[in-house]
Amino acid sequence: MKTILMKCGNLYMDEIKVLSLLFTSNVYEGNTIRVLNNLLNSLRQNIILNEVESKCIFFNDLDVLNCKGCINCFKEGYCNQDNIDNFNKIRKLILNTDLLIIGTPIYMNNVPGSFKKFIDRLSSWGHLMKLNSKPTILVITSGNNGIDFVCKYLFNILTLMGMNIIGLLQINNTKESQKEKNLIKNIIYRYTHRYYKTTKIETNTALESSFQKYIIFYENNNNLWYEEKYWNNIIKHKFKSYFQYVNHIDNEINSNIKEDRVWK
C-alpha cells in the first residue's frame, strides 16, 4: 500500500480519507452545514490540504429505499435492496474512510427520518460491530430541545455498529460562538495527535463493554444465521478485548493489501 506522509506540527501522518454524511434537508443555509464547514476548515488548517481526500454525501438527495424488515441481512449477511438503490456504495465508502463525520439536526426531539432510514439499513452492522472502532465525529444541532436524548440514542446505536465517537458537537446556536470554536479545536487536536500518533487502533469503554456482551450472547446462541457464524469465528480466536480484535483485523487487512484503496 502506497503511503503518503503529511506533517501536522511535529506529527507525520498517512494520507487520510474523510467522509461526511449529512442528514439535513436545509443543505445550503442550515446550522448543521455551517458547523460541518467550520469543522472541515479546522481540519484543513491542521493537515496539509492536498493530502486529505474528502467526500460529503447529502443523504436526503439519495433515493435510498426503506428497510423491508425481511432480516435477510441478519440471516445471510447482505441486504437484498443494496443492488437496487446502490446503498452498497455507501457501505463501501463508510468502510474505507479513515475519519467519519456525521451531521444531523433534531426534528421533533429525534433524528430526521432520513437518518432513521440510514440506521435501519445498517441495522445488521449493529449486531456485528462492523466498523472496528472507526474514528467518528458526531455533529448534532438543535434550535431548542431534544439534544440530550438524541446524543444518548446515537452514541448507543453507533457504538454498536463499531464507531468510536472521538468527538461530539452539541450545537443549539445559529451563530458561531467561542465555545463552538474551542470544541472544534479540541476535537481536531485529539484526532490528529492521538488517533494517528501510534500504529494501534484505539477503542473506548463503551465499545469494550458491547464487545464482551456480544461474546457472552453468541457463546450461548445456537442459530445458524450469518451473524452467529461471524461471532463464532471471533470467539474461536479467544480475543480478550475489542482492542485486541480490531488490531488483529487491521494487521491482517494491511498484510493483504496489494494496491491503494479506491474511493468511487
mmCIF file of C-alpha atoms in Angstrom:
data_model
loop_
_atom_site.group_PDB
_atom_site.id
_atom_site.type_symbol
_atom_site.label_atom_id
_atom_site.label_comp_id
_atom_site.label_asym_id
_atom_site.label_seq_id
_atom_site.Cartn_x
_atom_site.Cartn_y
_atom_site.Cartn_z
ATOM 1 C CA MET A 1 0.000 0.000 0.000
ATOM 2 C CA LYS A 2 1.428 3.361 -1.046
ATOM 3 C CA THR A 3 1.918 5.689 1.898
ATOM 4 C CA ILE A 4 1.941 9.481 1.635
ATOM 5 C CA LEU A 5 3.367 11.235 4.675
ATOM 6 C CA MET A 6 1.966 14.524 5.870
ATOM 7 C CA LYS A 7 3.250 16.851 8.560
ATOM 8 C CA CYS A 8 0.963 18.227 11.272
ATOM 9 C CA GLY A 9 3.149 20.295 13.591
ATOM 10 C CA ASN A 10 5.761 17.730 14.593
ATOM 11 C CA LEU A 11 3.463 14.872 13.655
ATOM 12 C CA TYR A 12 3.660 12.869 10.427
ATOM 13 C CA MET A 13 0.562 11.020 9.295
ATOM 14 C CA ASP A 14 -0.529 8.737 6.473
ATOM 15 C CA GLU A 15 -2.835 10.175 3.839
ATOM 16 C CA ILE A 16 -6.354 10.165 5.239
ATOM 17 C CA LYS A 17 -9.814 9.870 3.764
ATOM 18 C CA VAL A 18 -12.627 11.871 5.371
ATOM 19 C CA LEU A 19 -16.288 11.081 4.715
ATOM 20 C CA SER A 20 -19.067 13.433 5.848
ATOM 21 C CA LEU A 21 -22.675 12.225 5.987
ATOM 22 C CA LEU A 22 -25.366 14.896 6.342
ATOM 23 C CA PHE A 23 -28.993 14.226 7.234
ATOM 24 C CA THR A 24 -30.459 17.678 6.777
ATOM 25 C CA SER A 25 -32.952 18.981 4.238
ATOM 26 C CA ASN A 26 -31.679 22.569 4.586
ATOM 27 C CA VAL A 27 -28.428 21.824 2.771
ATOM 28 C CA TYR A 28 -27.044 25.261 1.919
ATOM 29 C CA GLU A 29 -28.026 27.532 4.808
ATOM 30 C CA GLY A 30 -28.745 25.304 7.788
ATOM 31 C CA ASN A 31 -26.977 25.214 11.122
ATOM 32 C CA THR A 32 -25.697 21.670 10.565
ATOM 33 C CA ILE A 33 -23.848 22.522 7.349
ATOM 34 C CA ARG A 34 -22.446 25.665 8.986
ATOM 35 C CA VAL A 35 -20.905 23.656 11.832
ATOM 36 C CA LEU A 36 -19.670 20.970 9.434
ATOM 37 C CA ASN A 37 -17.897 23.593 7.302
ATOM 38 C CA ASN A 38 -16.223 25.034 10.398
ATOM 39 C CA LEU A 39 -15.120 21.546 11.421
ATOM 40 C CA LEU A 40 -13.696 20.740 7.970
ATOM 41 C CA ASN A 41 -11.941 24.114 7.764
ATOM 42 C CA SER A 42 -10.273 23.442 11.097
ATOM 43 C CA LEU A 43 -9.190 20.009 9.855
ATOM 44 C CA ARG A 44 -7.693 21.567 6.719
ATOM 45 C CA GLN A 45 -5.782 24.087 8.793
ATOM 46 C CA ASN A 46 -4.161 21.293 10.791
ATOM 47 C CA ILE A 47 -3.421 18.889 7.960
ATOM 48 C CA ILE A 48 -1.859 19.537 4.568
ATOM 49 C CA LEU A 49 -4.871 20.048 2.302
ATOM 50 C CA ASN A 50 -3.521 18.164 -0.726
ATOM 51 C CA GLU A 51 -3.128 15.018 1.334
ATOM 52 C CA VAL A 52 -6.664 14.866 2.686
ATOM 53 C CA GLU A 53 -9.277 13.288 0.427
ATOM 54 C CA SER A 54 -12.720 14.491 1.486
ATOM 55 C CA LYS A 55 -16.195 13.489 0.353
ATOM 56 C CA CYS A 56 -19.557 14.824 1.518
ATOM 57 C CA ILE A 57 -22.843 12.986 1.000
ATOM 58 C CA PHE A 58 -26.212 14.665 1.486
ATOM 59 C CA PHE A 59 -28.326 11.646 2.348
ATOM 60 C CA ASN A 60 -31.618 13.366 1.536
ATOM 61 C CA ASP A 61 -30.509 13.650 -2.103
ATOM 62 C CA LEU A 62 -30.196 9.880 -2.448
ATOM 63 C CA ASP A 63 -33.026 7.564 -3.499
ATOM 64 C CA VAL A 64 -32.455 5.074 -0.703
ATOM 65 C CA LEU A 65 -35.193 2.519 -0.110
ATOM 66 C CA ASN A 66 -36.682 1.875 3.323
ATOM 67 C CA CYS A 67 -35.751 -1.266 5.217
ATOM 68 C CA LYS A 68 -38.303 -4.011 4.484
ATOM 69 C CA GLY A 69 -37.754 -5.857 7.757
ATOM 70 C CA CYS A 70 -37.001 -9.103 5.938
ATOM 71 C CA ILE A 71 -33.997 -9.781 8.293
ATOM 72 C CA ASN A 72 -32.015 -11.245 5.392
ATOM 73 C CA CYS A 73 -29.047 -9.101 6.488
ATOM 74 C CA PHE A 74 -29.021 -10.941 9.832
ATOM 75 C CA LYS A 75 -29.555 -14.386 8.314
ATOM 76 C CA GLU A 76 -27.429 -14.221 5.162
ATOM 77 C CA GLY A 77 -25.169 -11.224 5.730
ATOM 78 C CA TYR A 78 -26.388 -8.985 2.912
ATOM 79 C CA CYS A 79 -29.325 -6.717 2.044
ATOM 80 C CA ASN A 80 -31.473 -7.682 -0.940
ATOM 81 C CA GLN A 81 -32.028 -3.990 -1.739
ATOM 82 C CA ASP A 82 -28.378 -2.899 -1.869
ATOM 83 C CA ASN A 83 -28.003 -3.532 -5.591
ATOM 84 C CA ILE A 84 -31.346 -1.895 -6.357
ATOM 85 C CA ASP A 85 -30.639 1.517 -4.815
ATOM 86 C CA ASN A 86 -26.812 1.242 -4.767
ATOM 87 C CA PHE A 87 -26.677 1.533 -0.988
ATOM 88 C CA ASN A 88 -23.762 -0.910 -1.142
ATOM 89 C CA LYS A 89 -21.673 2.003 -2.475
ATOM 90 C CA ILE A 90 -22.446 3.954 0.695
ATOM 91 C CA ARG A 91 -21.388 0.956 2.776
ATOM 92 C CA LYS A 92 -18.052 0.748 0.950
ATOM 93 C CA LEU A 93 -17.367 4.450 1.400
ATOM 94 C CA ILE A 94 -18.021 4.178 5.131
ATOM 95 C CA LEU A 95 -15.823 1.093 5.480
ATOM 96 C CA ASN A 96 -12.939 2.646 3.547
ATOM 97 C CA THR A 97 -12.871 6.062 5.205
ATOM 98 C CA ASP A 98 -10.371 6.911 7.920
ATOM 99 C CA LEU A 99 -12.464 9.576 9.614
ATOM 100 C CA LEU A 100 -16.261 9.634 9.560
ATOM 101 C CA ILE A 101 -18.199 12.823 10.280
ATOM 102 C CA ILE A 102 -21.959 12.582 10.800
ATOM 103 C CA GLY A 103 -24.074 15.711 10.919
ATOM 104 C CA THR A 104 -27.751 15.851 11.813
ATOM 105 C CA PRO A 105 -30.340 18.340 13.036
ATOM 106 C CA ILE A 106 -33.054 17.389 15.505
ATOM 107 C CA TYR A 107 -36.648 17.175 14.322
ATOM 108 C CA MET A 108 -39.401 16.685 16.927
ATOM 109 C CA ASN A 109 -36.913 15.654 19.642
ATOM 110 C CA ASN A 110 -35.385 12.937 17.475
ATOM 111 C CA VAL A 111 -33.295 12.279 14.374
ATOM 112 C CA PRO A 112 -34.743 13.090 10.927
ATOM 113 C CA GLY A 113 -36.497 10.325 9.006
ATOM 114 C CA SER A 114 -33.582 10.067 6.568
ATOM 115 C CA PHE A 115 -31.199 9.283 9.431
ATOM 116 C CA LYS A 116 -33.535 6.599 10.801
ATOM 117 C CA LYS A 117 -33.682 5.083 7.307
ATOM 118 C CA PHE A 118 -29.874 5.024 7.266
ATOM 119 C CA ILE A 119 -29.753 3.328 10.677
ATOM 120 C CA ASP A 120 -32.360 0.740 9.669
ATOM 121 C CA ARG A 121 -30.473 -0.200 6.514
ATOM 122 C CA LEU A 122 -27.296 -0.678 8.572
ATOM 123 C CA SER A 123 -29.038 -2.493 11.408
ATOM 124 C CA SER A 124 -27.097 -5.727 10.874
ATOM 125 C CA TRP A 125 -23.868 -3.804 11.445
ATOM 126 C CA GLY A 126 -25.207 -3.099 14.921
ATOM 127 C CA HIS A 127 -25.049 -6.852 15.592
ATOM 128 C CA LEU A 128 -21.510 -7.156 14.217
ATOM 129 C CA MET A 129 -19.700 -4.028 15.441
ATOM 130 C CA LYS A 130 -18.719 -3.905 11.800
ATOM 131 C CA LEU A 131 -16.764 -0.633 11.762
ATOM 132 C CA ASN A 132 -13.942 -1.839 14.003
ATOM 133 C CA SER A 133 -13.559 1.298 16.149
ATOM 134 C CA LYS A 134 -13.648 3.751 13.229
ATOM 135 C CA PRO A 135 -12.975 7.311 14.464
ATOM 136 C CA THR A 136 -16.245 9.245 14.196
ATOM 137 C CA ILE A 137 -17.180 12.839 14.918
ATOM 138 C CA LEU A 138 -20.844 13.480 15.636
ATOM 139 C CA VAL A 139 -22.399 16.889 14.963
ATOM 140 C CA ILE A 140 -25.898 17.404 16.408
ATOM 141 C CA THR A 141 -27.709 20.724 16.037
ATOM 142 C CA SER A 142 -30.957 21.827 17.646
ATOM 143 C CA GLY A 143 -32.986 25.000 17.778
ATOM 144 C CA ASN A 144 -34.382 24.113 21.176
ATOM 145 C CA ASN A 145 -34.996 20.667 22.733
ATOM 146 C CA GLY A 146 -34.068 17.019 22.288
ATOM 147 C CA ILE A 147 -30.301 17.246 22.091
ATOM 148 C CA ASP A 148 -29.546 15.143 25.199
ATOM 149 C CA PHE A 149 -31.918 12.361 24.147
ATOM 150 C CA VAL A 150 -30.567 12.239 20.581
ATOM 151 C CA CYS A 151 -26.948 12.267 21.769
ATOM 152 C CA LYS A 152 -27.522 9.255 24.017
ATOM 153 C CA TYR A 153 -29.525 7.432 21.352
ATOM 154 C CA LEU A 154 -26.950 7.942 18.603
ATOM 155 C CA PHE A 155 -23.996 7.207 20.863
ATOM 156 C CA ASN A 156 -25.520 3.840 21.787
ATOM 157 C CA ILE A 157 -26.557 2.891 18.242
ATOM 158 C CA LEU A 158 -23.339 3.990 16.538
ATOM 159 C CA THR A 159 -21.211 2.307 19.209
ATOM 160 C CA LEU A 160 -22.969 -0.986 18.479
ATOM 161 C CA MET A 161 -22.005 -0.506 14.825
ATOM 162 C CA GLY A 162 -18.377 -0.228 15.945
ATOM 163 C CA MET A 163 -17.921 3.528 15.603
ATOM 164 C CA ASN A 164 -15.518 5.137 18.053
ATOM 165 C CA ILE A 165 -17.111 8.511 18.870
ATOM 166 C CA ILE A 166 -13.993 10.644 19.352
ATOM 167 C CA GLY A 167 -15.827 13.966 19.238
ATOM 168 C CA LEU A 168 -19.342 15.187 19.954
ATOM 169 C CA LEU A 169 -20.524 18.639 18.931
ATOM 170 C CA GLN A 170 -23.866 19.580 20.501
ATOM 171 C CA ILE A 171 -24.860 22.915 18.998
ATOM 172 C CA ASN A 172 -28.018 24.906 19.719
ATOM 173 C CA ASN A 173 -26.795 28.288 18.471
ATOM 174 C CA THR A 174 -27.419 29.562 14.974
ATOM 175 C CA LYS A 175 -24.243 31.644 15.051
ATOM 176 C CA GLU A 176 -20.697 30.566 15.748
ATOM 177 C CA SER A 177 -19.647 31.022 19.379
ATOM 178 C CA GLN A 178 -16.293 30.869 21.133
ATOM 179 C CA LYS A 179 -17.433 27.696 22.867
ATOM 180 C CA GLU A 180 -18.075 26.087 19.474
ATOM 181 C CA LYS A 181 -14.633 27.169 18.233
ATOM 182 C CA ASN A 182 -12.990 25.657 21.306
ATOM 183 C CA LEU A 183 -14.904 22.389 20.965
ATOM 184 C CA ILE A 184 -13.892 22.035 17.315
ATOM 185 C CA LYS A 185 -10.275 22.897 18.101
ATOM 186 C CA ASN A 186 -10.124 20.260 20.859
ATOM 187 C CA ILE A 187 -11.714 17.568 18.683
ATOM 188 C CA ILE A 188 -9.331 18.170 15.762
ATOM 189 C CA TYR A 189 -6.339 18.244 18.112
ATOM 190 C CA ARG A 190 -7.436 14.947 19.680
ATOM 191 C CA TYR A 191 -7.823 13.325 16.269
ATOM 192 C CA THR A 192 -4.515 14.493 14.788
ATOM 193 C CA HIS A 193 -2.399 13.913 17.910
ATOM 194 C CA ARG A 194 -3.959 10.768 19.315
ATOM 195 C CA TYR A 195 -5.514 8.621 16.629
ATOM 196 C CA TYR A 196 -2.544 8.800 14.277
ATOM 197 C CA LYS A 197 0.242 9.044 16.811
ATOM 198 C CA THR A 198 0.504 5.291 17.296
ATOM 199 C CA THR A 199 0.130 2.312 14.995
ATOM 200 C CA LYS A 200 -2.568 0.811 17.215
ATOM 201 C CA ILE A 201 -6.312 1.369 16.780
ATOM 202 C CA GLU A 202 -7.835 2.745 19.963
ATOM 203 C CA THR A 203 -11.157 1.705 21.460
ATOM 204 C CA ASN A 204 -13.190 3.034 24.395
ATOM 205 C CA THR A 205 -15.042 1.603 27.381
ATOM 206 C CA ALA A 206 -18.415 1.593 25.591
ATOM 207 C CA LEU A 207 -17.000 -0.421 22.669
ATOM 208 C CA GLU A 208 -15.259 -2.845 25.028
ATOM 209 C CA SER A 209 -18.448 -3.358 27.047
ATOM 210 C CA SER A 210 -20.534 -4.029 23.918
ATOM 211 C CA PHE A 211 -17.928 -6.469 22.609
ATOM 212 C CA GLN A 212 -17.956 -8.514 25.835
ATOM 213 C CA LYS A 213 -21.771 -8.593 25.884
ATOM 214 C CA TYR A 214 -21.866 -9.902 22.322
ATOM 215 C CA ILE A 215 -19.259 -12.559 23.131
ATOM 216 C CA ILE A 216 -21.376 -13.836 26.033
ATOM 217 C CA PHE A 217 -24.573 -13.742 23.979
ATOM 218 C CA TYR A 218 -23.262 -15.617 20.951
ATOM 219 C CA GLU A 219 -21.431 -18.203 23.010
ATOM 220 C CA ASN A 220 -24.909 -19.339 24.106
ATOM 221 C CA ASN A 221 -26.739 -18.854 20.791
ATOM 222 C CA ASN A 222 -27.462 -21.854 18.586
ATOM 223 C CA ASN A 223 -28.875 -20.147 15.473
ATOM 224 C CA LEU A 224 -27.180 -20.790 12.138
ATOM 225 C CA TRP A 225 -27.536 -17.206 10.952
ATOM 226 C CA TYR A 226 -24.688 -15.234 9.401
ATOM 227 C CA GLU A 227 -24.237 -13.075 12.492
ATOM 228 C CA GLU A 228 -23.717 -16.128 14.695
ATOM 229 C CA LYS A 229 -21.101 -17.549 12.310
ATOM 230 C CA TYR A 230 -19.430 -14.139 12.312
ATOM 231 C CA TRP A 231 -19.149 -14.087 16.110
ATOM 232 C CA ASN A 232 -18.240 -17.765 16.389
ATOM 233 C CA ASN A 233 -15.214 -17.026 14.229
ATOM 234 C CA ILE A 234 -14.225 -14.267 16.660
ATOM 235 C CA ILE A 235 -14.889 -16.430 19.717
ATOM 236 C CA LYS A 236 -12.734 -19.325 18.487
ATOM 237 C CA HIS A 237 -9.724 -16.983 18.308
ATOM 238 C CA LYS A 238 -10.262 -16.160 22.002
ATOM 239 C CA PHE A 239 -9.767 -12.423 21.710
ATOM 240 C CA LYS A 240 -9.755 -10.949 25.195
ATOM 241 C CA SER A 241 -10.831 -7.466 24.158
ATOM 242 C CA TYR A 242 -12.207 -5.415 21.280
ATOM 243 C CA PHE A 243 -8.850 -3.629 21.188
ATOM 244 C CA GLN A 244 -7.084 -6.923 20.565
ATOM 245 C CA TYR A 245 -9.604 -7.963 17.922
ATOM 246 C CA VAL A 246 -9.646 -4.745 15.846
ATOM 247 C CA ASN A 247 -5.856 -4.514 15.811
ATOM 248 C CA HIS A 248 -5.593 -8.149 14.735
ATOM 249 C CA ILE A 249 -8.046 -7.463 11.893
ATOM 250 C CA ASP A 250 -6.214 -4.272 10.898
ATOM 251 C CA ASN A 251 -2.863 -6.066 10.693
ATOM 252 C CA GLU A 252 -4.443 -8.893 8.711
ATOM 253 C CA ILE A 253 -6.012 -6.461 6.213
ATOM 254 C CA ASN A 254 -2.827 -4.423 5.783
ATOM 255 C CA SER A 255 -0.731 -7.528 5.147
ATOM 256 C CA ASN A 256 -3.052 -8.493 2.271
ATOM 257 C CA ILE A 257 -3.319 -5.062 0.597
ATOM 258 C CA LYS A 258 -1.642 -5.054 -2.817
ATOM 259 C CA GLU A 259 -2.819 -1.676 -4.104
ATOM 260 C CA ASP A 260 -4.197 1.624 -2.865
ATOM 261 C CA ARG A 261 -7.733 1.924 -1.594
ATOM 262 C CA VAL A 262 -10.066 3.339 -4.200
ATOM 263 C CA TRP A 263 -12.961 5.688 -3.441
ATOM 264 C CA LYS A 264 -15.734 5.562 -6.025
#
